[in-house]
Amino acid sequence: MRRDLHAFWTARQGLLAWVLGVTLLAGCSTAPVTPPAPPPTPEPPPRVLKAPKVALALGGGAARGFAHIGVIQVLEEAGIRPDLVVGTSAGSLVAALYASGKSGAELARLAETMDEGAITDWSFPLKGLIKGEALARYVRAQTGGRNLEQLPMPLGIVATQLADGQGVMFRTGDTGLAVRASSAVPAVFQPVEINGKAFVDGGLVAPVPVRFARQMGAEVVIAIDISSPPNPQLKTDPFSMLMQTVAIMGRSINALELREAEVVLRPELNGVASSDFTARKQAIAAGRAAALAGLERLRKAVAPR
């Protein structure tokens, strides 16, 4: 009996000790610790939109080149200013004057007062009908005698190397001489010698110099095509045959070149011949109309991205 009571008390004390231990542990315990919330994810920096580098590529077309002035006027009115300009043949003349800092209004006034005799100096029966020195002098006078690299806007002038038919873009040197070379239509103008090499019309390799604008770093190219389509009622005199040949070549090259431009404007110049210097106002108006019709595309192309 005594042994049983001893066992009972021993068991009872063990139970009390266990209950006391659990109670003490419960009293000492704290509420569950919630892990700290992760730090907030920082907001990404706002995306900065950047305007693309825009080039104006002015094509050749002799007297039809006055249409380029109308396009430039509309671009200015819309607040679109290209970062650089590249020109071929007639486009090289407008490009040089524009790069020199002349506005669309100033270009239009020059066009209205331009004397065709001031840019032509006949030299038959030498290598070409027109020497081209008068054109070079005119360009020098209108650009303040500055070289290509000294003009306010980056400028490229495209000509064709006569020896191998390679297209060359002038970025430095005599502005007037470069424009003269770019405009030297074979059999009409004499070839132009620069650094011991002969050059002729840039339209033979780049009627609209889109790829040369890319070489200058353009991200967006606005191309102005003023080329004449082949004439279905072709005359058989040598000059008409030459112009027809140039038109056929130009159409084939342009089909490839113009695909690389973001915007292509084609002024409606029906009835304006390449030799018709009397249709200046009509050509300028056609350039304006083409630019106004394409203004939405132009704004979209040059928008920051």
PDB file of C-alpha atoms in Angstrom, residues 38-288:
ATOM      1  CA  PRO A  38       9.979  43.245 -49.133  1.00  0.00           C
ATOM      2  CA  PRO A  39      11.037  46.746 -50.130  1.00  0.00           C
ATOM      3  CA  PRO A  40       8.830  48.300 -52.799  1.00  0.00           C
ATOM      4  CA  THR A  41       9.981  47.732 -56.353  1.00  0.00           C
ATOM      5  CA  PRO A  42      11.370  51.020 -57.648  1.00  0.00           C
ATOM      6  CA  GLU A  43       9.439  52.588 -60.496  1.00  0.00           C
ATOM      7  CA  PRO A  44      11.301  52.337 -63.810  1.00  0.00           C
ATOM      8  CA  PRO A  45      12.637  55.663 -64.987  1.00  0.00           C
ATOM      9  CA  PRO A  46      10.340  57.390 -67.446  1.00  0.00           C
ATOM     10  CA  ARG A  47      11.139  56.577 -71.073  1.00  0.00           C
ATOM     11  CA  VAL A  48      12.716  59.541 -72.789  1.00  0.00           C
ATOM     12  CA  LEU A  49      11.516  59.953 -76.353  1.00  0.00           C
ATOM     13  CA  LYS A  50      14.146  60.947 -78.852  1.00  0.00           C
ATOM     14  CA  ALA A  51      13.561  62.632 -82.175  1.00  0.00           C
ATOM     15  CA  PRO A  52      15.085  60.675 -85.074  1.00  0.00           C
ATOM     16  CA  LYS A  53      17.793  62.174 -87.286  1.00  0.00           C
ATOM     17  CA  VAL A  54      15.922  63.418 -90.335  1.00  0.00           C
ATOM     18  CA  ALA A  55      17.348  63.925 -93.831  1.00  0.00           C
ATOM     19  CA  LEU A  56      15.873  65.686 -96.835  1.00  0.00           C
ATOM     20  CA  ALA A  57      16.909  63.972-100.092  1.00  0.00           C
ATOM     21  CA  LEU A  58      16.355  66.263-103.083  1.00  0.00           C
ATOM     22  CA  GLY A  59      16.298  64.615-106.493  1.00  0.00           C
ATOM     23  CA  GLY A  60      17.293  65.832-109.914  1.00  0.00           C
ATOM     24  CA  GLY A  61      15.036  67.172-112.638  1.00  0.00           C
ATOM     25  CA  ALA A  62      16.512  70.419-113.987  1.00  0.00           C
ATOM     26  CA  ALA A  63      13.859  73.192-114.002  1.00  0.00           C
ATOM     27  CA  ARG A  64      11.416  70.913-112.172  1.00  0.00           C
ATOM     28  CA  GLY A  65      13.726  71.361-109.164  1.00  0.00           C
ATOM     29  CA  PHE A  66      11.850  74.510-108.154  1.00  0.00           C
ATOM     30  CA  ALA A  67       9.292  72.108-106.642  1.00  0.00           C
ATOM     31  CA  HIS A  68      11.787  71.404-103.846  1.00  0.00           C
ATOM     32  CA  ILE A  69      11.270  74.968-102.631  1.00  0.00           C
ATOM     33  CA  GLY A  70       7.546  74.414-102.127  1.00  0.00           C
ATOM     34  CA  VAL A  71       8.236  71.292-100.056  1.00  0.00           C
ATOM     35  CA  ILE A  72      10.728  73.184 -97.874  1.00  0.00           C
ATOM     36  CA  GLN A  73       8.183  75.944 -97.280  1.00  0.00           C
ATOM     37  CA  VAL A  74       5.577  73.497 -95.978  1.00  0.00           C
ATOM     38  CA  LEU A  75       8.110  71.726 -93.765  1.00  0.00           C
ATOM     39  CA  GLU A  76       9.029  75.056 -92.187  1.00  0.00           C
ATOM     40  CA  GLU A  77       5.391  75.987 -91.644  1.00  0.00           C
ATOM     41  CA  ALA A  78       4.809  72.627 -89.936  1.00  0.00           C
ATOM     42  CA  GLY A  79       7.850  73.072 -87.687  1.00  0.00           C
ATOM     43  CA  ILE A  80       9.754  70.209 -89.334  1.00  0.00           C
ATOM     44  CA  ARG A  81      13.429  71.023 -89.743  1.00  0.00           C
ATOM     45  CA  PRO A  82      15.660  68.320 -91.216  1.00  0.00           C
ATOM     46  CA  ASP A  83      19.000  67.639 -89.553  1.00  0.00           C
ATOM     47  CA  LEU A  84      20.782  67.313 -92.898  1.00  0.00           C
ATOM     48  CA  VAL A  85      20.155  67.646 -96.614  1.00  0.00           C
ATOM     49  CA  VAL A  86      21.498  65.745 -99.626  1.00  0.00           C
ATOM     50  CA  GLY A  87      21.038  66.783-103.241  1.00  0.00           C
ATOM     51  CA  THR A  88      21.502  65.453-106.744  1.00  0.00           C
ATOM     52  CA  SER A  89      21.715  67.617-109.881  1.00  0.00           C
ATOM     53  CA  ALA A  90      19.004  70.310-109.624  1.00  0.00           C
ATOM     54  CA  GLY A  91      18.389  69.105-106.086  1.00  0.00           C
ATOM     55  CA  SER A  92      22.013  69.879-105.247  1.00  0.00           C
ATOM     56  CA  LEU A  93      21.482  73.559-106.054  1.00  0.00           C
ATOM     57  CA  VAL A  94      18.437  73.859-103.785  1.00  0.00           C
ATOM     58  CA  ALA A  95      20.163  71.748-101.115  1.00  0.00           C
ATOM     59  CA  ALA A  96      23.218  74.021-101.079  1.00  0.00           C
ATOM     60  CA  LEU A  97      21.143  77.191-100.789  1.00  0.00           C
ATOM     61  CA  TYR A  98      18.958  75.653 -98.068  1.00  0.00           C
ATOM     62  CA  ALA A  99      21.975  74.365 -96.115  1.00  0.00           C
ATOM     63  CA  SER A 100      23.476  77.843 -96.245  1.00  0.00           C
ATOM     64  CA  GLY A 101      20.629  79.073 -94.051  1.00  0.00           C
ATOM     65  CA  LYS A 102      18.113  80.395 -96.576  1.00  0.00           C
ATOM     66  CA  SER A 103      14.461  79.952 -95.661  1.00  0.00           C
ATOM     67  CA  GLY A 104      11.732  78.717 -97.959  1.00  0.00           C
ATOM     68  CA  ALA A 105      10.551  82.290 -98.522  1.00  0.00           C
ATOM     69  CA  GLU A 106      14.069  83.406 -99.442  1.00  0.00           C
ATOM     70  CA  LEU A 107      14.456  80.477-101.814  1.00  0.00           C
ATOM     71  CA  ALA A 108      11.183  81.389-103.516  1.00  0.00           C
ATOM     72  CA  ARG A 109      12.320  84.992-103.984  1.00  0.00           C
ATOM     73  CA  LEU A 110      15.602  83.772-105.489  1.00  0.00           C
ATOM     74  CA  ALA A 111      13.696  81.489-107.841  1.00  0.00           C
ATOM     75  CA  GLU A 112      11.471  84.319-109.029  1.00  0.00           C
ATOM     76  CA  THR A 113      14.402  86.632-109.737  1.00  0.00           C
ATOM     77  CA  MET A 114      16.860  84.046-111.046  1.00  0.00           C
ATOM     78  CA  ASP A 115      18.159  84.838-114.498  1.00  0.00           C
ATOM     79  CA  GLU A 116      18.720  81.656-116.457  1.00  0.00           C
ATOM     80  CA  GLY A 117      21.678  83.342-118.097  1.00  0.00           C
ATOM     81  CA  ALA A 118      23.313  83.754-114.677  1.00  0.00           C
ATOM     82  CA  ILE A 119      23.725  79.984-114.341  1.00  0.00           C
ATOM     83  CA  THR A 120      24.533  79.049-117.941  1.00  0.00           C
ATOM     84  CA  ASP A 121      27.613  79.853-119.966  1.00  0.00           C
ATOM     85  CA  TRP A 122      27.561  78.375-123.439  1.00  0.00           C
ATOM     86  CA  SER A 123      30.762  76.870-124.773  1.00  0.00           C
ATOM     87  CA  PHE A 124      29.877  74.902-127.904  1.00  0.00           C
ATOM     88  CA  PRO A 125      31.690  73.114-129.595  1.00  0.00           C
ATOM     89  CA  LEU A 126      33.752  71.972-126.610  1.00  0.00           C
ATOM     90  CA  LYS A 127      33.065  68.781-124.648  1.00  0.00           C
ATOM     91  CA  GLY A 128      29.649  69.970-123.533  1.00  0.00           C
ATOM     92  CA  LEU A 129      27.246  72.696-124.481  1.00  0.00           C
ATOM     93  CA  ILE A 130      27.462  74.476-121.113  1.00  0.00           C
ATOM     94  CA  LYS A 131      30.666  75.036-119.170  1.00  0.00           C
ATOM     95  CA  GLY A 132      28.938  75.244-115.805  1.00  0.00           C
ATOM     96  CA  GLU A 133      31.281  77.827-114.294  1.00  0.00           C
ATOM     97  CA  ALA A 134      28.449  80.372-114.184  1.00  0.00           C
ATOM     98  CA  LEU A 135      26.455  77.959-112.016  1.00  0.00           C
ATOM     99  CA  ALA A 136      29.437  77.499-109.681  1.00  0.00           C
ATOM    100  CA  ARG A 137      29.851  81.282-109.369  1.00  0.00           C
ATOM    101  CA  TYR A 138      26.158  81.717-108.625  1.00  0.00           C
ATOM    102  CA  VAL A 139      26.283  79.103-105.857  1.00  0.00           C
ATOM    103  CA  ARG A 140      29.389  80.641-104.311  1.00  0.00           C
ATOM    104  CA  ALA A 141      27.756  84.072-104.300  1.00  0.00           C
ATOM    105  CA  GLN A 142      24.556  82.785-102.682  1.00  0.00           C
ATOM    106  CA  THR A 143      26.332  80.725-100.021  1.00  0.00           C
ATOM    107  CA  GLY A 144      28.792  83.437 -99.002  1.00  0.00           C
ATOM    108  CA  GLY A 145      31.770  81.660-100.539  1.00  0.00           C
ATOM    109  CA  ARG A 146      31.709  79.043 -97.788  1.00  0.00           C
ATOM    110  CA  ASN A 147      32.873  75.478 -98.327  1.00  0.00           C
ATOM    111  CA  LEU A 148      30.500  72.554 -97.846  1.00  0.00           C
ATOM    112  CA  GLU A 149      31.770  71.802 -94.350  1.00  0.00           C
ATOM    113  CA  GLN A 150      31.288  75.432 -93.267  1.00  0.00           C
ATOM    114  CA  LEU A 151      27.552  75.632 -93.945  1.00  0.00           C
ATOM    115  CA  PRO A 152      25.139  75.701 -90.967  1.00  0.00           C
ATOM    116  CA  MET A 153      23.365  72.502 -91.996  1.00  0.00           C
ATOM    117  CA  PRO A 154      25.246  69.277 -92.879  1.00  0.00           C
ATOM    118  CA  LEU A 155      25.175  68.943 -96.664  1.00  0.00           C
ATOM    119  CA  GLY A 156      25.984  66.171 -99.129  1.00  0.00           C
ATOM    120  CA  ILE A 157      26.282  66.712-102.887  1.00  0.00           C
ATOM    121  CA  VAL A 158      26.175  63.620-105.124  1.00  0.00           C
ATOM    122  CA  ALA A 159      27.988  63.315-108.460  1.00  0.00           C
ATOM    123  CA  THR A 160      29.075  60.459-110.720  1.00  0.00           C
ATOM    124  CA  GLN A 161      32.713  59.632-111.307  1.00  0.00           C
ATOM    125  CA  LEU A 162      33.047  59.461-115.068  1.00  0.00           C
ATOM    126  CA  ALA A 163      35.894  56.924-115.178  1.00  0.00           C
ATOM    127  CA  ASP A 164      34.062  54.100-113.383  1.00  0.00           C
ATOM    128  CA  GLY A 165      30.465  55.238-112.912  1.00  0.00           C
ATOM    129  CA  GLN A 166      30.730  55.264-109.123  1.00  0.00           C
ATOM    130  CA  GLY A 167      28.568  57.628-107.127  1.00  0.00           C
ATOM    131  CA  VAL A 168      30.537  60.070-104.957  1.00  0.00           C
ATOM    132  CA  MET A 169      29.198  62.329-102.230  1.00  0.00           C
ATOM    133  CA  PHE A 170      31.053  65.572-101.591  1.00  0.00           C
ATOM    134  CA  ARG A 171      31.010  66.696 -97.938  1.00  0.00           C
ATOM    135  CA  THR A 172      33.931  69.109 -97.967  1.00  0.00           C
ATOM    136  CA  GLY A 173      35.442  71.595-100.387  1.00  0.00           C
ATOM    137  CA  ASP A 174      34.167  74.172-102.860  1.00  0.00           C
ATOM    138  CA  THR A 175      30.361  74.260-102.684  1.00  0.00           C
ATOM    139  CA  GLY A 176      29.964  75.817-106.106  1.00  0.00           C
ATOM    140  CA  LEU A 177      32.241  73.270-107.753  1.00  0.00           C
ATOM    141  CA  ALA A 178      30.411  70.354-106.113  1.00  0.00           C
ATOM    142  CA  VAL A 179      27.015  71.618-107.314  1.00  0.00           C
ATOM    143  CA  ARG A 180      28.450  72.162-110.787  1.00  0.00           C
ATOM    144  CA  ALA A 181      29.727  68.562-110.856  1.00  0.00           C
ATOM    145  CA  SER A 182      26.430  67.161-109.598  1.00  0.00           C
ATOM    146  CA  SER A 183      24.546  69.057-112.320  1.00  0.00           C
ATOM    147  CA  ALA A 184      26.850  68.208-115.240  1.00  0.00           C
ATOM    148  CA  VAL A 185      24.423  66.311-117.496  1.00  0.00           C
ATOM    149  CA  PRO A 186      26.589  64.530-120.097  1.00  0.00           C
ATOM    150  CA  ALA A 187      26.566  66.189-123.530  1.00  0.00           C
ATOM    151  CA  VAL A 188      24.845  69.234-122.005  1.00  0.00           C
ATOM    152  CA  PHE A 189      27.413  70.314-119.400  1.00  0.00           C
ATOM    153  CA  GLN A 190      31.132  69.792-119.550  1.00  0.00           C
ATOM    154  CA  PRO A 191      32.499  67.212-117.093  1.00  0.00           C
ATOM    155  CA  VAL A 192      33.972  68.778-113.962  1.00  0.00           C
ATOM    156  CA  GLU A 193      37.471  67.954-112.804  1.00  0.00           C
ATOM    157  CA  ILE A 194      38.024  67.706-109.045  1.00  0.00           C
ATOM    158  CA  ASN A 195      41.301  66.417-107.620  1.00  0.00           C
ATOM    159  CA  GLY A 196      42.317  65.039-110.990  1.00  0.00           C
ATOM    160  CA  LYS A 197      39.082  63.090-111.578  1.00  0.00           C
ATOM    161  CA  ALA A 198      36.199  63.911-113.935  1.00  0.00           C
ATOM    162  CA  PHE A 199      32.635  64.042-112.605  1.00  0.00           C
ATOM    163  CA  VAL A 200      29.223  64.280-114.235  1.00  0.00           C
ATOM    164  CA  ASP A 201      25.570  64.417-113.197  1.00  0.00           C
ATOM    165  CA  GLY A 202      24.772  62.629-109.932  1.00  0.00           C
ATOM    166  CA  GLY A 203      21.385  61.611-111.302  1.00  0.00           C
ATOM    167  CA  LEU A 204      23.059  58.850-113.296  1.00  0.00           C
ATOM    168  CA  VAL A 205      23.638  56.885-110.066  1.00  0.00           C
ATOM    169  CA  ALA A 206      21.203  58.452-107.593  1.00  0.00           C
ATOM    170  CA  PRO A 207      18.251  60.365-109.095  1.00  0.00           C
ATOM    171  CA  VAL A 208      17.040  60.790-105.502  1.00  0.00           C
ATOM    172  CA  PRO A 209      19.982  60.302-103.084  1.00  0.00           C
ATOM    173  CA  VAL A 210      18.307  58.213-100.371  1.00  0.00           C
ATOM    174  CA  ARG A 211      21.208  55.824 -99.699  1.00  0.00           C
ATOM    175  CA  PHE A 212      23.648  58.720 -99.482  1.00  0.00           C
ATOM    176  CA  ALA A 213      21.427  60.285 -96.824  1.00  0.00           C
ATOM    177  CA  ARG A 214      21.747  57.010 -94.892  1.00  0.00           C
ATOM    178  CA  GLN A 215      25.519  57.259 -95.193  1.00  0.00           C
ATOM    179  CA  MET A 216      25.282  60.611 -93.419  1.00  0.00           C
ATOM    180  CA  GLY A 217      23.508  58.941 -90.499  1.00  0.00           C
ATOM    181  CA  ALA A 218      19.874  59.646 -91.341  1.00  0.00           C
ATOM    182  CA  GLU A 219      17.293  57.581 -89.463  1.00  0.00           C
ATOM    183  CA  VAL A 220      14.357  59.060 -91.383  1.00  0.00           C
ATOM    184  CA  VAL A 221      14.645  60.081 -95.036  1.00  0.00           C
ATOM    185  CA  ILE A 222      12.145  62.407 -96.721  1.00  0.00           C
ATOM    186  CA  ALA A 223      12.694  61.869-100.445  1.00  0.00           C
ATOM    187  CA  ILE A 224      11.488  64.319-103.108  1.00  0.00           C
ATOM    188  CA  ASP A 225      11.165  62.749-106.552  1.00  0.00           C
ATOM    189  CA  ILE A 226      10.809  65.295-109.364  1.00  0.00           C
ATOM    190  CA  SER A 227      12.072  63.065-112.177  1.00  0.00           C
ATOM    191  CA  SER A 228      10.371  63.150-115.556  1.00  0.00           C
ATOM    192  CA  PRO A 229       8.692  59.948-116.741  1.00  0.00           C
ATOM    193  CA  PRO A 230       9.729  58.600-120.139  1.00  0.00           C
ATOM    194  CA  ASN A 231       7.990  60.519-122.910  1.00  0.00           C
ATOM    195  CA  PRO A 232       5.697  58.286-124.999  1.00  0.00           C
ATOM    196  CA  GLN A 233       5.762  60.890-127.800  1.00  0.00           C
ATOM    197  CA  LEU A 234       9.504  60.993-128.134  1.00  0.00           C
ATOM    198  CA  LYS A 235      11.131  63.424-130.513  1.00  0.00           C
ATOM    199  CA  THR A 236      14.148  62.225-132.443  1.00  0.00           C
ATOM    200  CA  ASP A 237      16.497  65.156-131.867  1.00  0.00           C
ATOM    201  CA  PRO A 238      19.685  64.346-129.900  1.00  0.00           C
ATOM    202  CA  PHE A 239      18.701  66.318-126.790  1.00  0.00           C
ATOM    203  CA  SER A 240      15.280  64.654-126.531  1.00  0.00           C
ATOM    204  CA  MET A 241      16.879  61.249-127.002  1.00  0.00           C
ATOM    205  CA  LEU A 242      19.346  62.012-124.221  1.00  0.00           C
ATOM    206  CA  MET A 243      16.611  63.144-121.832  1.00  0.00           C
ATOM    207  CA  GLN A 244      14.584  60.020-122.640  1.00  0.00           C
ATOM    208  CA  THR A 245      17.595  57.841-121.841  1.00  0.00           C
ATOM    209  CA  VAL A 246      18.141  59.629-118.526  1.00  0.00           C
ATOM    210  CA  ALA A 247      14.426  59.278-117.676  1.00  0.00           C
ATOM    211  CA  ILE A 248      14.471  55.520-118.336  1.00  0.00           C
ATOM    212  CA  MET A 249      17.619  55.036-116.270  1.00  0.00           C
ATOM    213  CA  GLY A 250      16.273  57.191-113.486  1.00  0.00           C
ATOM    214  CA  ARG A 251      13.005  55.286-113.223  1.00  0.00           C
ATOM    215  CA  SER A 252      14.815  51.959-112.901  1.00  0.00           C
ATOM    216  CA  ILE A 253      17.210  53.228-110.233  1.00  0.00           C
ATOM    217  CA  ASN A 254      14.482  55.057-108.320  1.00  0.00           C
ATOM    218  CA  ALA A 255      12.416  51.900-108.066  1.00  0.00           C
ATOM    219  CA  LEU A 256      15.141  50.525-105.797  1.00  0.00           C
ATOM    220  CA  GLU A 257      16.329  53.710-104.114  1.00  0.00           C
ATOM    221  CA  LEU A 258      12.976  55.122-103.050  1.00  0.00           C
ATOM    222  CA  ARG A 259      11.945  51.916-101.266  1.00  0.00           C
ATOM    223  CA  GLU A 260      14.456  52.821 -98.557  1.00  0.00           C
ATOM    224  CA  ALA A 261      12.858  56.200 -97.754  1.00  0.00           C
ATOM    225  CA  GLU A 262      10.336  56.640 -94.931  1.00  0.00           C
ATOM    226  CA  VAL A 263       8.397  59.292 -96.879  1.00  0.00           C
ATOM    227  CA  VAL A 264       8.401  59.851-100.645  1.00  0.00           C
ATOM    228  CA  LEU A 265       6.811  62.979-102.104  1.00  0.00           C
ATOM    229  CA  ARG A 266       6.143  63.232-105.837  1.00  0.00           C
ATOM    230  CA  PRO A 267       4.973  66.702-106.865  1.00  0.00           C
ATOM    231  CA  GLU A 268       2.508  66.687-109.746  1.00  0.00           C
ATOM    232  CA  LEU A 269       4.599  68.306-112.462  1.00  0.00           C
ATOM    233  CA  ASN A 270       2.682  67.191-115.515  1.00  0.00           C
ATOM    234  CA  GLY A 271       3.348  69.632-118.296  1.00  0.00           C
ATOM    235  CA  VAL A 272       6.464  71.067-116.662  1.00  0.00           C
ATOM    236  CA  ALA A 273       9.452  70.140-118.801  1.00  0.00           C
ATOM    237  CA  SER A 274      12.940  69.799-117.387  1.00  0.00           C
ATOM    238  CA  SER A 275      13.989  72.743-119.571  1.00  0.00           C
ATOM    239  CA  ASP A 276      11.009  74.984-118.751  1.00  0.00           C
ATOM    240  CA  PHE A 277      12.394  77.714-116.478  1.00  0.00           C
ATOM    241  CA  THR A 278       9.243  79.785-117.027  1.00  0.00           C
ATOM    242  CA  ALA A 279       7.122  77.404-114.913  1.00  0.00           C
ATOM    243  CA  ARG A 280       8.871  78.232-111.625  1.00  0.00           C
ATOM    244  CA  LYS A 281       5.755  79.299-109.723  1.00  0.00           C
ATOM    245  CA  GLN A 282       3.856  76.274-110.993  1.00  0.00           C
ATOM    246  CA  ALA A 283       6.645  73.965-109.823  1.00  0.00           C
ATOM    247  CA  ILE A 284       6.820  75.604-106.378  1.00  0.00           C
ATOM    248  CA  ALA A 285       3.047  75.286-106.022  1.00  0.00           C
ATOM    249  CA  ALA A 286       3.252  71.604-106.985  1.00  0.00           C
ATOM    250  CA  GLY A 287       5.865  71.046-104.289  1.00  0.00           C
ATOM    251  CA  ARG A 288       3.665  72.731-101.705  1.00  0.00           C
TER     252      ARG A 288
END
